[in-house]
Short mmCIF file of C-alpha atoms and ligand atoms in Angstrom, two decimals:
data_model
loop_
_atom_site.label_atom_id
_atom_site.label_comp_id
_atom_site.label_asym_id
_atom_site.label_seq_id
_atom_site.Cartn_x
_atom_site.Cartn_y
_atom_site.Cartn_z
CA MET A 288 32.47 169.42 69.91
CA LEU A 289 29.79 166.73 69.59
CA ALA A 290 29.67 165.03 73.06
CA ILE A 291 27.21 162.77 74.57
CA ASP A 292 25.71 164.96 77.28
CA LEU A 293 23.31 163.40 79.81
CA LYS A 294 23.81 166.12 82.60
CA GLY A 295 20.45 166.76 84.30
CA LYS A 296 19.06 163.36 83.17
CA HIS A 297 18.02 160.76 85.53
CA ALA A 298 18.41 157.09 84.41
CA LEU A 299 16.81 153.94 85.96
CA ILE A 300 18.58 150.64 85.07
CA ALA A 301 16.34 147.58 85.89
CA GLY A 302 18.60 144.41 86.32
CA VAL A 303 21.75 145.38 87.99
CA ALA A 304 22.90 143.06 90.79
CA ASP A 305 26.77 142.80 90.30
CA GLU A 306 29.62 144.53 88.45
CA ARG A 307 29.65 141.86 85.85
CA GLY A 308 26.50 142.44 84.07
CA LEU A 309 25.82 144.54 81.11
CA GLY A 310 23.50 146.73 83.09
CA PHE A 311 26.52 147.72 85.29
CA SER A 312 28.55 148.83 82.32
CA ILE A 313 25.57 150.86 80.98
CA ALA A 314 25.14 152.38 84.37
CA LYS A 315 28.76 153.48 84.20
CA ALA A 316 28.66 154.83 80.66
CA LEU A 317 25.49 157.01 81.59
CA ALA A 318 27.29 158.30 84.52
CA GLU A 319 30.38 159.04 82.52
CA ALA A 320 28.06 161.07 80.51
CA GLY A 321 26.77 162.93 83.34
CA ALA A 322 23.55 161.21 84.22
CA THR A 323 22.34 160.40 87.65
CA VAL A 324 21.67 156.75 87.97
CA SER A 325 19.35 154.43 90.03
CA VAL A 326 19.04 150.82 89.61
CA GLY A 327 16.26 148.10 90.17
CA THR A 328 17.79 144.92 91.81
CA TRP A 329 16.16 141.53 91.97
CA PRO A 330 15.22 140.97 95.64
CA PRO A 331 17.10 137.53 95.83
CA MET A 332 20.43 139.34 94.84
CA LEU A 333 19.73 142.65 96.75
CA LYS A 334 21.38 141.83 100.06
CA MET A 335 24.61 140.44 98.52
CA PHE A 336 24.65 143.46 96.08
CA LYS A 337 24.26 146.06 98.89
CA MET A 338 26.90 144.23 101.00
CA LEU A 339 29.51 144.24 98.14
CA LEU A 340 28.86 147.97 97.79
CA ALA A 341 29.09 148.73 101.43
CA ARG A 342 32.41 146.68 101.81
CA GLY A 343 34.01 148.41 98.90
CA LYS A 344 34.36 145.23 96.86
CA LEU A 345 33.08 146.96 93.77
CA ASP A 346 35.00 150.14 94.12
CA ASP A 347 37.44 149.18 91.44
CA ALA A 348 34.59 148.50 89.07
CA ARG A 349 32.85 151.70 89.99
CA ARG A 350 35.74 153.93 89.34
CA LEU A 351 34.96 156.59 86.49
CA SER A 352 37.49 158.36 84.43
CA ASP A 353 37.44 161.43 86.67
CA GLY A 354 38.47 159.27 89.58
CA THR A 355 35.18 159.43 91.42
CA LEU A 356 33.00 156.33 92.10
CA LEU A 357 29.79 155.41 90.26
CA ASP A 358 27.06 156.25 92.83
CA PHE A 359 23.45 155.03 92.82
CA ALA A 360 20.80 157.79 93.71
CA ALA A 361 18.60 154.74 94.68
CA ILE A 362 18.69 150.97 94.61
CA TYR A 363 15.10 149.80 94.14
CA PRO A 364 14.13 146.36 95.17
CA PHE A 365 12.63 145.17 91.88
CA ASP A 366 11.02 141.87 90.57
CA ALA A 367 10.08 142.12 86.89
CA ASP A 368 7.74 139.11 87.29
CA TYR A 369 5.09 141.30 88.98
CA ASP A 370 3.09 144.20 87.78
CA ARG A 371 1.28 145.12 91.04
CA LEU A 372 1.55 143.90 94.73
CA GLU A 373 -1.85 142.39 94.52
CA ASP A 374 -0.46 139.94 91.84
CA VAL A 375 2.21 138.58 94.18
CA PRO A 376 1.64 135.08 95.77
CA ALA A 377 1.74 135.16 99.56
CA GLU A 378 4.75 132.67 99.49
CA VAL A 379 6.78 135.29 97.55
CA LYS A 380 5.68 138.27 99.66
CA ASP A 381 6.43 136.60 102.86
CA HIS A 382 9.72 135.14 101.68
CA ARG A 383 12.70 136.30 103.78
CA ARG A 384 14.30 138.04 100.72
CA TYR A 385 11.11 139.89 99.87
CA ALA A 386 9.58 140.62 103.20
CA GLU A 387 11.21 143.87 103.84
CA CYS A 388 11.46 145.14 100.20
CA GLY A 389 8.19 147.30 100.31
CA ASP A 390 6.55 147.35 96.81
CA PHE A 391 9.17 145.65 94.55
CA THR A 392 6.65 145.26 91.64
CA ILE A 393 6.87 147.28 88.55
CA ALA A 394 3.99 149.59 89.83
CA GLY A 395 5.98 150.05 93.15
CA VAL A 396 9.11 151.15 91.23
CA ALA A 397 7.12 153.34 89.03
CA ALA A 398 5.45 154.92 92.21
CA ALA A 399 8.95 155.43 93.75
CA VAL A 400 10.34 156.93 90.68
CA ALA A 401 7.42 159.34 90.37
CA ALA A 402 7.89 160.42 94.03
CA SER A 403 11.59 161.10 93.47
CA GLY A 404 10.75 163.57 90.52
CA GLY A 405 10.58 161.16 87.44
CA VAL A 406 13.05 159.75 85.06
CA ASP A 407 14.46 160.52 81.53
CA ILE A 408 16.02 157.07 80.63
CA VAL A 409 14.89 153.51 81.45
CA VAL A 410 16.91 150.50 80.68
CA HIS A 411 15.62 147.05 80.80
CA SER A 412 18.66 144.85 81.20
CA LEU A 413 17.19 141.52 82.62
CA ALA A 414 16.17 138.14 81.42
CA ASN A 415 15.15 135.02 83.15
CA GLY A 416 14.32 131.62 81.81
CA PRO A 417 14.06 128.78 84.34
CA GLU A 418 14.50 126.17 81.78
CA VAL A 419 16.99 127.97 79.49
CA LYS A 420 19.24 124.88 79.53
CA LYS A 421 16.54 122.67 78.03
CA PRO A 422 16.06 122.33 74.32
CA LEU A 423 12.77 124.02 73.05
CA LEU A 424 11.37 120.44 72.34
CA GLU A 425 11.62 119.59 76.10
CA THR A 426 10.48 122.96 77.58
CA SER A 427 7.43 122.82 79.65
CA ARG A 428 4.46 125.23 79.11
CA ALA A 429 5.14 126.81 82.46
CA GLY A 430 8.81 127.26 81.69
CA TYR A 431 8.22 128.77 78.40
CA LEU A 432 5.59 131.33 79.79
CA ALA A 433 7.87 132.20 82.60
CA ALA A 434 10.81 133.15 80.36
CA VAL A 435 8.38 135.23 78.17
CA SER A 436 7.00 136.82 81.31
CA ALA A 437 10.17 137.80 82.95
CA SER A 438 12.16 138.58 79.99
CA ALA A 439 9.70 140.05 77.45
CA TYR A 440 6.41 141.08 79.06
CA SER A 441 8.20 142.76 81.87
CA HIS A 442 9.42 145.34 79.29
CA VAL A 443 5.84 145.98 78.07
CA SER A 444 4.90 146.52 81.57
CA LEU A 445 7.87 148.91 82.34
CA VAL A 446 7.02 151.09 79.41
CA ARG A 447 3.35 151.22 80.25
CA GLN A 448 4.01 152.11 83.94
CA LEU A 449 7.04 154.23 83.62
CA GLY A 450 6.04 156.06 80.48
CA PRO A 451 3.61 158.46 82.23
CA VAL A 452 6.15 159.33 84.93
CA MET A 453 9.06 159.91 82.34
CA ARG A 454 9.92 163.50 81.55
CA PRO A 455 9.37 164.61 78.05
CA ARG A 456 11.36 162.99 75.13
CA GLY A 457 12.34 160.06 77.30
CA SER A 458 14.36 157.06 76.17
CA PHE A 459 13.61 153.31 76.72
CA LEU A 460 16.26 150.59 75.99
CA THR A 461 16.15 146.93 76.27
CA LEU A 462 18.60 144.25 75.50
CA SER A 463 18.02 141.28 73.18
CA TYR A 464 20.16 138.60 71.57
CA VAL A 465 20.56 137.38 68.02
CA ALA A 466 18.81 134.20 69.13
CA SER A 467 15.70 135.98 68.46
CA ASN A 468 16.07 135.48 64.78
CA ARG A 469 18.61 132.92 64.18
CA VAL A 470 19.12 129.44 65.89
CA VAL A 471 21.50 129.72 68.84
CA ALA A 472 22.15 126.01 69.97
CA GLY A 473 21.67 125.91 73.80
CA TYR A 474 19.65 128.99 74.27
CA GLY A 475 16.54 127.10 75.05
CA GLY A 476 13.66 127.14 77.48
CA GLY A 477 11.63 129.57 75.41
CA MET A 478 14.33 132.28 75.79
CA SER A 479 14.76 132.61 71.96
CA THR A 480 11.08 133.21 71.76
CA ALA A 481 11.20 135.83 74.67
CA LYS A 482 13.77 137.76 72.67
CA ALA A 483 11.78 137.40 69.41
CA ALA A 484 8.76 138.84 71.40
CA LEU A 485 10.99 141.62 73.08
CA GLU A 486 12.09 142.88 69.59
CA SER A 487 8.72 142.79 68.07
CA ASP A 488 7.16 144.51 71.12
CA ALA A 489 9.77 147.29 71.14
CA ARG A 490 8.80 148.25 67.51
CA VAL A 491 5.09 148.37 68.66
CA LEU A 492 5.98 150.18 71.77
CA ALA A 493 8.05 152.65 69.89
CA PHE A 494 4.97 153.50 67.93
CA GLU A 495 2.51 153.56 70.80
CA ALA A 496 4.85 155.38 73.33
CA GLY A 497 6.09 157.73 70.66
CA ARG A 498 2.52 158.74 69.66
CA ARG A 499 1.19 158.79 73.45
CA TRP A 500 4.20 160.60 75.23
CA GLY A 501 6.88 161.32 72.61
CA HIS A 502 9.30 158.71 74.11
CA ARG A 503 11.70 156.49 72.12
CA VAL A 504 12.21 152.74 72.44
CA ASN A 505 15.18 151.07 71.14
CA VAL A 506 16.83 147.76 71.40
CA ILE A 507 20.65 146.77 71.76
CA SER A 508 21.44 143.19 70.71
CA PRO A 509 25.01 142.46 72.09
CA GLY A 510 27.16 139.54 71.17
CA PRO A 511 27.94 137.00 73.84
CA TYR A 512 29.60 138.34 76.94
CA ALA A 513 30.56 136.50 79.98
CA SER A 514 28.12 137.87 82.67
CA ARG A 515 26.93 135.83 85.57
CA ALA A 516 23.68 135.12 83.71
CA ALA A 517 25.36 134.01 80.53
CA GLU A 518 27.81 131.74 82.53
CA ALA A 519 24.78 130.11 84.07
CA ILE A 520 23.29 129.33 80.65
CA GLY A 521 26.07 127.26 79.31
CA PRO A 522 29.67 127.48 77.80
CA ILE A 523 29.92 131.09 77.33
CA ASP A 524 33.70 130.98 76.49
CA LEU A 525 32.86 128.68 73.64
CA MET A 526 30.19 130.99 72.38
CA ILE A 527 32.63 134.09 72.63
CA LYS A 528 35.27 132.21 70.75
CA TYR A 529 32.95 130.97 68.01
CA THR A 530 31.27 134.33 67.48
CA SER A 531 34.73 136.15 67.57
CA LEU A 532 36.10 133.88 64.88
CA ALA A 533 33.01 134.31 62.82
CA SER A 534 32.80 137.95 63.17
CA PRO A 535 33.99 140.47 60.55
CA LEU A 536 36.01 142.29 63.33
CA ARG A 537 37.30 138.99 64.65
CA LYS A 538 37.13 139.73 68.47
CA ALA A 539 34.90 139.62 71.31
CA ILE A 540 32.69 142.57 72.30
CA THR A 541 33.34 144.43 75.46
CA ALA A 542 30.71 145.61 78.08
CA ASP A 543 32.10 149.11 77.49
CA GLN A 544 30.95 149.02 73.92
CA VAL A 545 27.46 148.09 75.02
CA GLY A 546 27.58 150.95 77.56
CA ALA A 547 28.77 153.49 75.05
CA THR A 548 25.87 152.47 72.65
CA ALA A 549 23.43 152.80 75.46
CA ALA A 550 24.76 156.15 76.27
CA PHE A 551 24.44 157.29 72.69
CA LEU A 552 20.92 155.96 72.24
CA SER A 553 19.70 157.42 75.34
CA SER A 554 21.14 160.86 74.42
CA PRO A 555 19.74 163.79 72.39
CA LEU A 556 22.07 162.76 69.74
CA ALA A 557 19.84 159.78 68.89
CA SER A 558 16.60 161.82 69.15
CA GLY A 559 15.56 160.81 65.57
CA ILE A 560 16.07 156.78 66.38
CA THR A 561 13.33 154.79 67.79
CA GLY A 562 11.95 151.31 67.12
CA THR A 563 15.36 150.13 66.09
CA ILE A 564 17.56 147.29 67.00
CA ILE A 565 21.39 148.08 67.18
CA TYR A 566 23.77 145.17 67.14
CA VAL A 567 26.86 145.50 69.23
CA ASP A 568 28.48 142.08 68.08
CA ASN A 569 31.44 143.04 65.75
CA GLY A 570 29.26 142.21 62.85
CA PHE A 571 28.44 138.86 63.67
CA ALA A 572 24.72 139.08 62.75
CA ALA A 573 25.61 140.12 59.17
CA MET A 574 27.34 136.86 58.57
CA GLY A 575 26.53 133.67 56.73
CA VAL A 576 29.56 131.79 55.78
CA HIS A 577 32.51 133.11 57.56
CA VAL A 578 35.44 131.31 56.02
CA ASP A 579 37.05 133.37 53.33
CA HIS A 580 39.81 132.68 51.01
CA SER A 581 42.59 133.39 53.39
CA ASP A 582 41.13 130.70 55.84
CA ALA A 583 40.46 128.11 53.22
CA THR A 584 42.72 125.13 53.33
CA THR A 585 43.27 122.65 50.57
CA THR A 586 42.31 119.14 51.00
P1 LIG B 610 23.15 139.79 84.26
O1 LIG B 610 23.36 138.52 85.14
O2 LIG B 610 23.82 141.03 84.61
O3 LIG B 610 21.73 140.30 84.11
C1 LIG B 610 20.54 139.68 84.39
C2 LIG B 610 20.01 140.39 85.54
O4 LIG B 610 18.59 140.17 85.57
C3 LIG B 610 20.44 140.13 86.95
O5 LIG B 610 20.92 141.14 87.68
C4 LIG B 610 19.39 139.41 87.49
O6 LIG B 610 19.42 139.61 89.00
C5 LIG B 610 18.23 140.07 86.91
N1 LIG B 610 16.83 139.37 87.03
C6 LIG B 610 16.56 138.01 86.70
N2 LIG B 610 15.36 137.87 86.80
C7 LIG B 610 14.78 139.04 87.36
C8 LIG B 610 13.48 139.39 87.63
N3 LIG B 610 12.52 138.54 87.71
N4 LIG B 610 13.26 140.70 88.11
C9 LIG B 610 14.31 141.53 88.18
N5 LIG B 610 15.46 141.23 87.87
C10 LIG B 610 15.74 140.01 87.36
O7 LIG B 610 23.53 139.24 82.77
P2 LIG B 610 23.53 140.11 81.46
O8 LIG B 610 24.04 139.07 80.43
O9 LIG B 610 24.35 141.29 81.51
O10 LIG B 610 22.15 140.30 81.06
C11 LIG B 610 21.48 141.63 80.77
C12 LIG B 610 20.63 141.58 79.58
O11 LIG B 610 21.56 141.43 78.43
C13 LIG B 610 19.69 140.40 79.32
O12 LIG B 610 18.43 140.81 78.88
C14 LIG B 610 20.48 139.41 78.54
O13 LIG B 610 19.53 138.53 77.88
C15 LIG B 610 21.00 140.39 77.57
N6 LIG B 610 22.06 139.77 76.66
C16 LIG B 610 23.27 139.34 77.34
C17 LIG B 610 24.27 138.85 76.60
C18 LIG B 610 25.40 138.12 77.18
O14 LIG B 610 26.10 137.33 76.34
N7 LIG B 610 25.60 138.36 78.32
C19 LIG B 610 24.08 138.81 75.13
C20 LIG B 610 22.96 139.45 74.54
C21 LIG B 610 21.90 140.01 75.44
#
């Protein structure tokens, strides 16, 4: 039988702070396949996430098919905006949400992961664009650079700093969006640029990390899904409805579909796949005009 088997593998998922995000579903899928899972959580969300876990509020969402609960080997405080503690401005370091987090930078997480014995799978499941609701024409330079820094450069830095502490034949994954190469109205603030950079970088990183360490780097591009981040951007229900109607399979994607794809890409079954973008979008990205003869109405 051909099965996704991640037993003995350790996965780090950067960008998990609730049960509604795609990172959480990826964590569940990797755990279902037998992996040990740790997460990196943005300090502003950390206290709430730990509290929800401690109070059992996420137990239903954490339930795996064998009845056990998804458990995190570690929850690292993690801010993808910073590569090293020396780069962090004093007002952030001293902020009450950061003050007791230790080294929450990418270097800090890489050191903690190395001390815990390394990692086999790293998933970058985060994005942030402070001006995402602004059209590109109205986006400030600072907002644009912040989007690219948090959402794209953070992946470069993760691969650079975690590549050396990854066990042989490791897998990096990141999550993009079709706005990287098509116009998606309302996805502003430089976020479309950030996703384009993320995809381009993934190809180059696949080459460099492959040659240097033998690791793979791939991208999943999901269709719209009502996560907390997506709801904050705009009318996600409308986006889901629109893309569902326009997709060959005429339905919305589920987070489980993204999780299953992540588990496959992270597994030895995908050992020949690197530098690739896999769309989990019911075929939406393939479409141009979606009205077919059965839809057409005579006027
Ligand atoms: P989400 O709310 O779960 O994910 C965003 C996460 O990023 C949150 O946990 C947030 O705390 C974290 N984050 C934000 N800034 C951070 C920082 N500076 N450092 C560390 N963490 C930070 O939402 P999601 O939609 O599941 O997003 C996960 C990924 O999937 C993102 O890259 C997103 O662009 C991508 N994606 C989402 C959709 C969608 O419709 N939901 C579609 C395509 C791609």
